[in-house]
Amino acid sequence: MRVAALINASAGTVEREEATALGSILADAFNRHGLSADLQFLPGDQLRDAAEAARLKASSGAIDAVAVGGGDGTISTVAAILAGTGIPLAVLPLGTLNHFAKDLGIPADLDEAVAVISAGNIRPVDVATVNGEVFVNNSSIGIYPYMVVDRERRRSRHGQSKWVAMFWALLRMLRYFPLRRLSIRAEGWSEPCRTPCVFVGNNEYCLDASSFGTRERLDAGTLCLYVARQQSRLALLWLAFRSAIGLLDRKQDLRIFKSSSVDISSRTSRLLVAMDGEVSVMRSPLEYRVRPGALRVFVPQA
């Protein structure tokens, strides 16, 4: 099997291990499992073009699959190019959290992750879109995109670590506390709301303490909306803490909706929108859609 392996040079694991050492580890793993791999370490802003080039190679028969190494934002970038093409995607979990890889059951160990590619077990999974932009995990409106923007500003200006910058971004968010007046429309119903946060999942997320933040299925063909109820700053902070330890009360804390398509409109013409950890400015209304089985991925044997 011939694989184009696109690695985000700024991914968490790559920065810790250094590209040269990690490249040697990956090359040995691909060789050990009988795969021919073209390893490319790329800056994040070059991944989309590299994925497009790999797509053309796969379409012409020059390669058989595309592997992507990085976090969820990196995977989402490459998945957006491959969705709907039939070209299989392999995931190398090299990010900080690796939510998509975990939900697929991809091992964290790189040699074992490469072994999954060699085994050749491919499964179709859903992707979701907002105004045509693909995401594989989730999208959100409200407090989280503002925190991400503030976090990255602090990292750039002050050299703070990701988690330290996020802590200070959380405190700033609680000070300004943005609430959004939104109208949510989906398949025959419409409802106004005033909320600090709307979370849209590509399939349903578990809220139980033992499996909080994971998905049992990535192929149910549905979007799942989680709308935080309007509350005070202190109550929101308490909600965030209970979310972190998996003690949410589904009825008291959230309103939950399922649908294959959702439109969210706002009084403002543009909204900050997070998608798999990356933030964009988008025009309202936001049109969320699910594309069932659009992405083919290598997964472990059941």
Tab-separated table of N, CA, C and O in Angstrom, residues 1 60 109:
chain	number	residue	atom	x	y	z
A	1	MET	N	0.836	-1.192	0.000
A	1	MET	CA	0.000	0.000	0.000
A	1	MET	C	0.875	1.248	0.000
A	1	MET	O	1.817	1.365	0.766
A	60	SER	N	-5.453	9.625	-9.481
A	60	SER	CA	-4.747	9.121	-10.663
A	60	SER	C	-4.154	7.736	-10.448
A	60	SER	O	-3.567	7.165	-11.367
A	109	ASP	N	-0.336	4.673	20.540
A	109	ASP	CA	1.005	4.251	20.147
A	109	ASP	C	1.133	4.307	18.627
A	109	ASP	O	0.303	3.754	17.896
